[in-house]
mmCIF file of C-alpha atoms in Angstrom:
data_model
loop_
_atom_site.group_PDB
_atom_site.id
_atom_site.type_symbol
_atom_site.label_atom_id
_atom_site.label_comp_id
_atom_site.label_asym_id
_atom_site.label_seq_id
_atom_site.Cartn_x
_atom_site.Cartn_y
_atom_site.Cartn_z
ATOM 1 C CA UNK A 1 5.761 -11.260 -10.561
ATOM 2 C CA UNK A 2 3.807 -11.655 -7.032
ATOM 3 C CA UNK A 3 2.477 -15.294 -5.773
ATOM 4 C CA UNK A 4 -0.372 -17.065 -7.239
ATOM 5 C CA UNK A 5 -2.577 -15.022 -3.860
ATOM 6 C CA UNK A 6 -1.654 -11.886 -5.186
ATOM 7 C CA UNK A 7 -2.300 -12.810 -8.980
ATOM 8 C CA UNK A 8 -5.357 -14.409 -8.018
ATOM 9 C CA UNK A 9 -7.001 -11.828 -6.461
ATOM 10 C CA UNK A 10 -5.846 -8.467 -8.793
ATOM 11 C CA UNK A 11 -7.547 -10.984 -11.126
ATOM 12 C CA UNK A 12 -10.828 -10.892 -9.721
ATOM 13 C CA UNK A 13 -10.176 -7.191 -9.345
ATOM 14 C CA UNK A 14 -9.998 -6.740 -12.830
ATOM 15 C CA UNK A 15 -13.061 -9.172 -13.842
ATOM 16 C CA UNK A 16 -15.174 -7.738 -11.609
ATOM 17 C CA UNK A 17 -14.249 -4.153 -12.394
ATOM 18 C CA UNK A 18 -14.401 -5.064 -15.974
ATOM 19 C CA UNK A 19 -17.758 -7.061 -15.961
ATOM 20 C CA UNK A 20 -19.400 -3.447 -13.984
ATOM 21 C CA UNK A 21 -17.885 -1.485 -17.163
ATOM 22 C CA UNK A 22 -15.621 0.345 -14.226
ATOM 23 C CA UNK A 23 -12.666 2.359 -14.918
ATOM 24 C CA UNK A 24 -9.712 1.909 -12.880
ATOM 25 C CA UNK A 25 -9.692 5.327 -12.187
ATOM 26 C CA UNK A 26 -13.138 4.886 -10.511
ATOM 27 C CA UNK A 27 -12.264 1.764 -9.143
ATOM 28 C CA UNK A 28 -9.734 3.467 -6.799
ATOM 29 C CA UNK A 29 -11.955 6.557 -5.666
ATOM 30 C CA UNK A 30 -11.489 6.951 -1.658
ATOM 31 C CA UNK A 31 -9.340 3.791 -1.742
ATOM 32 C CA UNK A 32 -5.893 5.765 -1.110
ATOM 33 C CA UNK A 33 -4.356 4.704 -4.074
ATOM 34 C CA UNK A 34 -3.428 5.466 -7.480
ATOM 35 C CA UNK A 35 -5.062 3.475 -10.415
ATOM 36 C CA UNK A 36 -1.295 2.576 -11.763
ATOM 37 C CA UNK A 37 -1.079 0.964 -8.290
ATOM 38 C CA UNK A 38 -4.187 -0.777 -9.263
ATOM 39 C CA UNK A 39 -3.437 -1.322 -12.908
ATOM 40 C CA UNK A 40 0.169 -3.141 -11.358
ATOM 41 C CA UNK A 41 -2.393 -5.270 -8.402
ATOM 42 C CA UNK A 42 -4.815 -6.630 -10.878
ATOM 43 C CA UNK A 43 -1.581 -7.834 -13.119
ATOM 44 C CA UNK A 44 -0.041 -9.331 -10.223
ATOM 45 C CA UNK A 45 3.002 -6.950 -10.739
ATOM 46 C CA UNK A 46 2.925 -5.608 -7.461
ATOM 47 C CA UNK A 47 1.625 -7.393 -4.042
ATOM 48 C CA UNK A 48 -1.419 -6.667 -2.225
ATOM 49 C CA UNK A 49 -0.231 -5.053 0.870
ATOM 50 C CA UNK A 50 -3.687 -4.099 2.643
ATOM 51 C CA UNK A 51 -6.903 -5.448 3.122
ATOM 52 C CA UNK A 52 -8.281 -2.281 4.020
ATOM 53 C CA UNK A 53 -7.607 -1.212 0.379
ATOM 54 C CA UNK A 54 -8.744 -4.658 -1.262
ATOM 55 C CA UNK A 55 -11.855 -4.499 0.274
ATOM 56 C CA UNK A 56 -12.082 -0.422 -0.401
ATOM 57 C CA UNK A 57 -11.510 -1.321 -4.237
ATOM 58 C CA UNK A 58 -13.490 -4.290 -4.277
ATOM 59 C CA UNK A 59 -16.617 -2.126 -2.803
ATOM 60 C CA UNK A 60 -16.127 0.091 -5.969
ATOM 61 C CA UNK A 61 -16.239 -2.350 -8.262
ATOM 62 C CA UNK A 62 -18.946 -4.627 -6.739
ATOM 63 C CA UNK A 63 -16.594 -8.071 -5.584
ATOM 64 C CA UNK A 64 -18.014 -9.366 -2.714
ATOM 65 C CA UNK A 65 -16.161 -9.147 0.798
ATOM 66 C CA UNK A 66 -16.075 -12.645 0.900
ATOM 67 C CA UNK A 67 -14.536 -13.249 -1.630
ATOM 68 C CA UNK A 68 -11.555 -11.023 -1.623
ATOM 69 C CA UNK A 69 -11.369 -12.310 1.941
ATOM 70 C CA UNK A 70 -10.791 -15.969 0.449
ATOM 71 C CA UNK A 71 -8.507 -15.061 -2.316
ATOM 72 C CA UNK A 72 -6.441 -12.714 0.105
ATOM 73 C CA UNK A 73 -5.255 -15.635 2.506
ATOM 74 C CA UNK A 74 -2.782 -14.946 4.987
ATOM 75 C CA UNK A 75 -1.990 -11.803 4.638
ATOM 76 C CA UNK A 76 1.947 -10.193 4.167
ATOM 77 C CA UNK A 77 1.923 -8.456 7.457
ATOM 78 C CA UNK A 78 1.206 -10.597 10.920
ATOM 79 C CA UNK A 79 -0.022 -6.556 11.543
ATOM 80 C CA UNK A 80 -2.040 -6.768 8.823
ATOM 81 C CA UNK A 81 -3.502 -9.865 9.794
ATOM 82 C CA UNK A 82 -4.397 -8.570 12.989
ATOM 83 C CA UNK A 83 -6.399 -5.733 11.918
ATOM 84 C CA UNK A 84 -7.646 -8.253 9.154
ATOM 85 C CA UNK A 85 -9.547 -10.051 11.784
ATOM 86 C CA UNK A 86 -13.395 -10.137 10.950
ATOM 87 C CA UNK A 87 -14.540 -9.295 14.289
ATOM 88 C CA UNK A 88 -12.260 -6.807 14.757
ATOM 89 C CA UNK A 89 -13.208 -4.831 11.340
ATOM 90 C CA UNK A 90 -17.007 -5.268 12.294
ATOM 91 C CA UNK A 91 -15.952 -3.089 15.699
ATOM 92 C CA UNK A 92 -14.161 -0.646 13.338
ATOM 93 C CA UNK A 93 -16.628 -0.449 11.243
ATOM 94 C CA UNK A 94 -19.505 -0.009 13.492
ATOM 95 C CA UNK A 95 -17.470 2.487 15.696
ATOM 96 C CA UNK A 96 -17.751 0.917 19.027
ATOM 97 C CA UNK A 97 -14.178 1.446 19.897
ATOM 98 C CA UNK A 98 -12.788 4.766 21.347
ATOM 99 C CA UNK A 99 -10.212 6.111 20.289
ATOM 100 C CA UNK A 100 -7.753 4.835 23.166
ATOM 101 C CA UNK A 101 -8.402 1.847 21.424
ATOM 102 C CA UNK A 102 -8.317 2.441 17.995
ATOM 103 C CA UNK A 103 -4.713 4.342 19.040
ATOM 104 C CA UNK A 104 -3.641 0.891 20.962
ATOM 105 C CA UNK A 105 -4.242 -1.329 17.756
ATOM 106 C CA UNK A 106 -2.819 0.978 15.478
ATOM 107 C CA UNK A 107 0.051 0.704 18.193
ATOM 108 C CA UNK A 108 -0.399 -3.173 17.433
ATOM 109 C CA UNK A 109 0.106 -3.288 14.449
ATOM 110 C CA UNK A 110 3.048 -0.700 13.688
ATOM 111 C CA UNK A 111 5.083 -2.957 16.483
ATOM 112 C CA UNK A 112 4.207 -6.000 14.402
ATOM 113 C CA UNK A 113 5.513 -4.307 11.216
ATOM 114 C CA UNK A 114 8.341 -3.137 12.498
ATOM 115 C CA UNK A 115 9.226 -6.629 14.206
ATOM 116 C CA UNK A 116 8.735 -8.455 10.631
ATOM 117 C CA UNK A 117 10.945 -5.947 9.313
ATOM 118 C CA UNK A 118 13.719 -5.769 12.093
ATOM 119 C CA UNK A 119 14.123 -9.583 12.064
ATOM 120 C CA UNK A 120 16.525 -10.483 9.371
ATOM 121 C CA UNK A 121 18.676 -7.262 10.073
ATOM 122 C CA UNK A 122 21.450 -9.325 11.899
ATOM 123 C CA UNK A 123 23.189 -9.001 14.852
ATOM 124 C CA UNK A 124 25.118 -6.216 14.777
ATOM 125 C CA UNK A 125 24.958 -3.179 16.521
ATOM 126 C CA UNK A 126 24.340 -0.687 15.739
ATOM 127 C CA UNK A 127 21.858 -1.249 13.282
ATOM 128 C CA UNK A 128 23.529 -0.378 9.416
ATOM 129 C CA UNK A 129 20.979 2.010 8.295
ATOM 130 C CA UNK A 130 22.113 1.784 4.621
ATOM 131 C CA UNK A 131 22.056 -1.938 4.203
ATOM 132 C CA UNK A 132 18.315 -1.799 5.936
ATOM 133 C CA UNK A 133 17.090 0.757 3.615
ATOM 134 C CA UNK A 134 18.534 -1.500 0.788
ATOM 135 C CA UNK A 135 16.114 -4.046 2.227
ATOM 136 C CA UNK A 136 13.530 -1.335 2.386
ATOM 137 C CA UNK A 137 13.953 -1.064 -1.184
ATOM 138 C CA UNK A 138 15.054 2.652 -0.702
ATOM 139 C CA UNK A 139 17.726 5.039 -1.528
ATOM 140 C CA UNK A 140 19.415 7.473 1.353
ATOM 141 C CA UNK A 141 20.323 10.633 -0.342
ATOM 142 C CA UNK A 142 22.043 13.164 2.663
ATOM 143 C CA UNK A 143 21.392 16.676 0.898
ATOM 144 C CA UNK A 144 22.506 20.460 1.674
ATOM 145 C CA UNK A 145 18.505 21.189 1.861
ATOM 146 C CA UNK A 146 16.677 21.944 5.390
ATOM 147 C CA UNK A 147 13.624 20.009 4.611
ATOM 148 C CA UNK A 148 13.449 15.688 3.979
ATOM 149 C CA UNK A 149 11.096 14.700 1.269
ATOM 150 C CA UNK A 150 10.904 11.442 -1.058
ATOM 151 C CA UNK A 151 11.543 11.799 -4.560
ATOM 152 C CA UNK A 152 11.186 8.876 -7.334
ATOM 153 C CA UNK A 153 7.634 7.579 -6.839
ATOM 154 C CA UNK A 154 8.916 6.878 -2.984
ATOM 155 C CA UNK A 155 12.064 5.147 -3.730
ATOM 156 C CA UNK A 156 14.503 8.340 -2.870
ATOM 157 C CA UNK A 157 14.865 9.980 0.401
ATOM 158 C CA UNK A 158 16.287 13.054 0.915
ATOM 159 C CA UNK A 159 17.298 14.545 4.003
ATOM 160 C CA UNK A 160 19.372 17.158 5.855
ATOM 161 C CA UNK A 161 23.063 16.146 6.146
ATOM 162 C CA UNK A 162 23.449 18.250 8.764
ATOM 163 C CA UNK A 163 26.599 18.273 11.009
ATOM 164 C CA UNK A 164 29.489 15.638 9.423
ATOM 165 C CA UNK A 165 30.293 15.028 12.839
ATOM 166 C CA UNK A 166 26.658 14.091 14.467
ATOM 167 C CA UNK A 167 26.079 10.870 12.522
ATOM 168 C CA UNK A 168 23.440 9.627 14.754
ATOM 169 C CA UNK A 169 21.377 12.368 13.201
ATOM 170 C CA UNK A 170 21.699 10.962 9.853
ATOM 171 C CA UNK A 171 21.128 7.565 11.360
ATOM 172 C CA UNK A 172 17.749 8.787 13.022
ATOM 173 C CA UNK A 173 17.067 10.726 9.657
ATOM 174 C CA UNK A 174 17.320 7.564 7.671
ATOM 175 C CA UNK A 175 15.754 5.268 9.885
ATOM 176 C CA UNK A 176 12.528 8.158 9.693
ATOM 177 C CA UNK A 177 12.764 7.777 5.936
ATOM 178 C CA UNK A 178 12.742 3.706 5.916
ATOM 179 C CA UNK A 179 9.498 3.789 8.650
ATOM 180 C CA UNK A 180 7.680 6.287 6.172
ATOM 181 C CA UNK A 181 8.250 3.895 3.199
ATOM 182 C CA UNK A 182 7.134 0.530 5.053
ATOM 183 C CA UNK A 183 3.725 2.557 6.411
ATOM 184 C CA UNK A 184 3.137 3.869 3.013
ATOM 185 C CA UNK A 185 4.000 -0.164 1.707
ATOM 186 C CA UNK A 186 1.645 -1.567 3.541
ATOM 187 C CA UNK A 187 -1.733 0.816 2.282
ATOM 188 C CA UNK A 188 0.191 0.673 -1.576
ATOM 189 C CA UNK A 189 0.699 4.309 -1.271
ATOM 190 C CA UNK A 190 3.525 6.838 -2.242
ATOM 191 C CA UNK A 191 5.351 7.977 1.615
ATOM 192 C CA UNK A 192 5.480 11.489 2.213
ATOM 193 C CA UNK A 193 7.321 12.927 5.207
ATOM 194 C CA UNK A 194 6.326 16.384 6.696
ATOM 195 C CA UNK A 195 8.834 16.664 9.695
ATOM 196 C CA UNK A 196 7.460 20.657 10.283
ATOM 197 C CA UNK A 197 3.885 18.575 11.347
ATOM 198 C CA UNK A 198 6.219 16.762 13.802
ATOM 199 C CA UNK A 199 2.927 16.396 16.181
ATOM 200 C CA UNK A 200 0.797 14.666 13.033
ATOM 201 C CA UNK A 201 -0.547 11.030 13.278
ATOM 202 C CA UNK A 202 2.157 10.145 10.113
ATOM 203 C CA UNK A 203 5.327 11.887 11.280
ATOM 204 C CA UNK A 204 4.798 10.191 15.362
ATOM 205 C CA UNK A 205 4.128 6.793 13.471
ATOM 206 C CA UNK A 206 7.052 7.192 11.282
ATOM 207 C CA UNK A 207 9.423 7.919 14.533
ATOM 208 C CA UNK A 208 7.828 4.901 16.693
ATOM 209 C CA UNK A 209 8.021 3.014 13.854
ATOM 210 C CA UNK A 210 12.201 4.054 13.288
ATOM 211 C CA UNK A 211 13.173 3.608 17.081
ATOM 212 C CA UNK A 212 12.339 0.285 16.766
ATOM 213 C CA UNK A 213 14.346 -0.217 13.272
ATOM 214 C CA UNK A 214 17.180 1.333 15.172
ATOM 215 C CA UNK A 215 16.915 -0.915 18.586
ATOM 216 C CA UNK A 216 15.110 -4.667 17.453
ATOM 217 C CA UNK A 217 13.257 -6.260 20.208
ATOM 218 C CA UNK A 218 15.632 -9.333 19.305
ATOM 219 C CA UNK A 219 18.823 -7.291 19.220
ATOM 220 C CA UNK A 220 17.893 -5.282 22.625
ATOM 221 C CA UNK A 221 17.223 -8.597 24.586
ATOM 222 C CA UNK A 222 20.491 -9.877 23.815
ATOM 223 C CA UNK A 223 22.016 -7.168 25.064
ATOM 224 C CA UNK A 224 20.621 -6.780 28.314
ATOM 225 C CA UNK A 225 20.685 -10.566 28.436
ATOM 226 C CA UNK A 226 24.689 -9.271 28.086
ATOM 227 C CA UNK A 227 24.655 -6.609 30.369
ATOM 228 C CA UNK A 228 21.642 -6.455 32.511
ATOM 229 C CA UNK A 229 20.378 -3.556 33.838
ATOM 230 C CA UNK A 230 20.737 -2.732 37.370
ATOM 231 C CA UNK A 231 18.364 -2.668 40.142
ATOM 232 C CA UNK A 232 19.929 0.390 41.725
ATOM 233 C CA UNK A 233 17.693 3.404 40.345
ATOM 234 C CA UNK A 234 21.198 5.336 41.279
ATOM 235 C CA UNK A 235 22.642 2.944 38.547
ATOM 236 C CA UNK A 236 19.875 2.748 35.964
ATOM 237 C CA UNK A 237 20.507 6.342 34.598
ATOM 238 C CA UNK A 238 24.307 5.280 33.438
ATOM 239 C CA UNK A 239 22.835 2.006 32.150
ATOM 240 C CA UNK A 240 20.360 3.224 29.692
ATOM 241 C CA UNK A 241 22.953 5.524 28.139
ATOM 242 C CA UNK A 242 24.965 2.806 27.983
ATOM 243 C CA UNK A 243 22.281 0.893 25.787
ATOM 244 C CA UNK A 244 21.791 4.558 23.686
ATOM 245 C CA UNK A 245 25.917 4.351 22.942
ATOM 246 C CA UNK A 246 25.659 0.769 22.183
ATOM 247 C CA UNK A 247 22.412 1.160 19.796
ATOM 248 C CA UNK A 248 23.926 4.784 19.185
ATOM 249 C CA UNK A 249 20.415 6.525 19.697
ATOM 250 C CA UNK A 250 19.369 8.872 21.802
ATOM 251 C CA UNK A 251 19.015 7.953 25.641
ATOM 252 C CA UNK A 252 14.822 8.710 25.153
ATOM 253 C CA UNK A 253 14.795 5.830 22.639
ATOM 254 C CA UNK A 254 16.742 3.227 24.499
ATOM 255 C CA UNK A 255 14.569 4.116 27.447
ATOM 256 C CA UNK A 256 11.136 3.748 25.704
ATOM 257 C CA UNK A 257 12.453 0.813 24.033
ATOM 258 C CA UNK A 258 13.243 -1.077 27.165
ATOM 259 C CA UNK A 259 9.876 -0.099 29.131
ATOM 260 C CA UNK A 260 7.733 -0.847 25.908
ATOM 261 C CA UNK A 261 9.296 -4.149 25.658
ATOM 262 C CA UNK A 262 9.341 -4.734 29.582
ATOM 263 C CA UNK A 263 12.448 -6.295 29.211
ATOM 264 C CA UNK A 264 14.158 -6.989 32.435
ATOM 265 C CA UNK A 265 13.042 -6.885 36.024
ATOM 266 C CA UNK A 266 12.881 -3.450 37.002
ATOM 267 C CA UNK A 267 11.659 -3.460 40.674
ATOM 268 C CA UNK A 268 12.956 -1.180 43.476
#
């Protein structure tokens, strides 16, 4: 069972869905979820994971915003929390933010996912893919197919094994698979990966979201607290593959990793 939040607020879910004579089916129209996923919310089976979707569901059913806004509390995600921010939803809501904007909080909050994620994964590196898509709560499957999809309600992924002797690809393939599954957490929906739309909204998410499963901000400080990089652009080339080896990614990740994070002095 979820905490006494969670169970509190499926609850008034249910009451209020109940009292309007609403069928869960209903209740979930345009929400983005499936009305088991509801049925398993308002029994406090399974956690609330977005207030986007509370509030979508408690529109249907007539709860007031307020109230679902009380009962949700602090919310699982710091991400979520940001984006959970009254002010900021009014903005949303009322369309007064480009979409520069809207891209740089969605930014936001997939780094603060990813960081809540990436924090208990210990200390090694590289990163054990399996034992994080364990935490994950999801199941690697390396296949003979050419395509990666999810199979079990989500809980399976599938993907190309590829060459035996190019791990990182299976690494980067798993680490794809784990980012689809926390993005689709968060809304309560079933992940779907479509790596042929590699230019869609989901699949560049999914890949921001993996680089930084693969190289932690925590783990990639430490490092170049270890080995700092070198003022010398003549230098810095060697460097960053060095991180890639270390992290064993691919030199574009260990370089966008290190200028997202801004770690180290880079001036020459």
């Amino acid at each position: 069972m979820t905490g006494s939040r969670d169970s509190l607020l499926g609850a008034a879910l249910r009451e209020a869905r109940k009292r309007g004579r609403i069928t869960q089916r209903d209740a979930v129209e345009g929400c983005g979820i499936s009305y088991s996923t509801l049925s398993r919310i308002e029994n406090g089976v399974l956690p609330v994971r977005s207030l986007q979707v509370a509030l979508a569901v408690a529109r249907n059913v007539g709860l007031e915003e307020g109230e679902v806004l009380r009962l949700a509390g602090p919310l699982a995600s710091a991400g979520s929390a940001e984006l959970a921010d009254p002010s900021i939803r009014r903005v949303l809501r009322d369309g007064r933010l480009n979409p520069d904007a809207l891209s740089a909080l969605r930014v936001t909050h997939l780094r603060l996912l990813s960081s809540e994620f990436s924090a208990d994964l210990g200390s090694a590196r590289p990163v054990d893919v399996r034992l994080a898509a364990k935490k994950a709560g999801l199941t690697l499957v390396p296949s003979n197919g050419t395509e990666a999809r999810f199979a079990r309600q989500g809980q399976c992924y599938e993907f190309p094994r590829g060459n035996d002797s190019a791990p990182m690809g299976q690494r980067l393939w798993g680490a794809h698979g784990i980012a689809h599954r926390l993005i689709a957490a968060e809304s309560g929906t079933i992940p779907e990966c479509q790596v042929r739309e590699v230019g869609s909204v989901a699949e560049r998410e999914a890949t921001y979201v993996a680089s930084r499963i693969l190289v932690p901000q925590a783990l990639l400080a430490a490092d170049l607290r270890q080995r700092p990089l070198p003022q010398d652009p003549t230098e810095f080339t060697a460097a960053l593959e060095r991180v890639a080896s270390r992290f064993r990614v691919p030199t574009q990740w260990a370089s966008a990793r290190v200028a997202e994070d801004k770690i180290g002095e880079l001036h020459w």
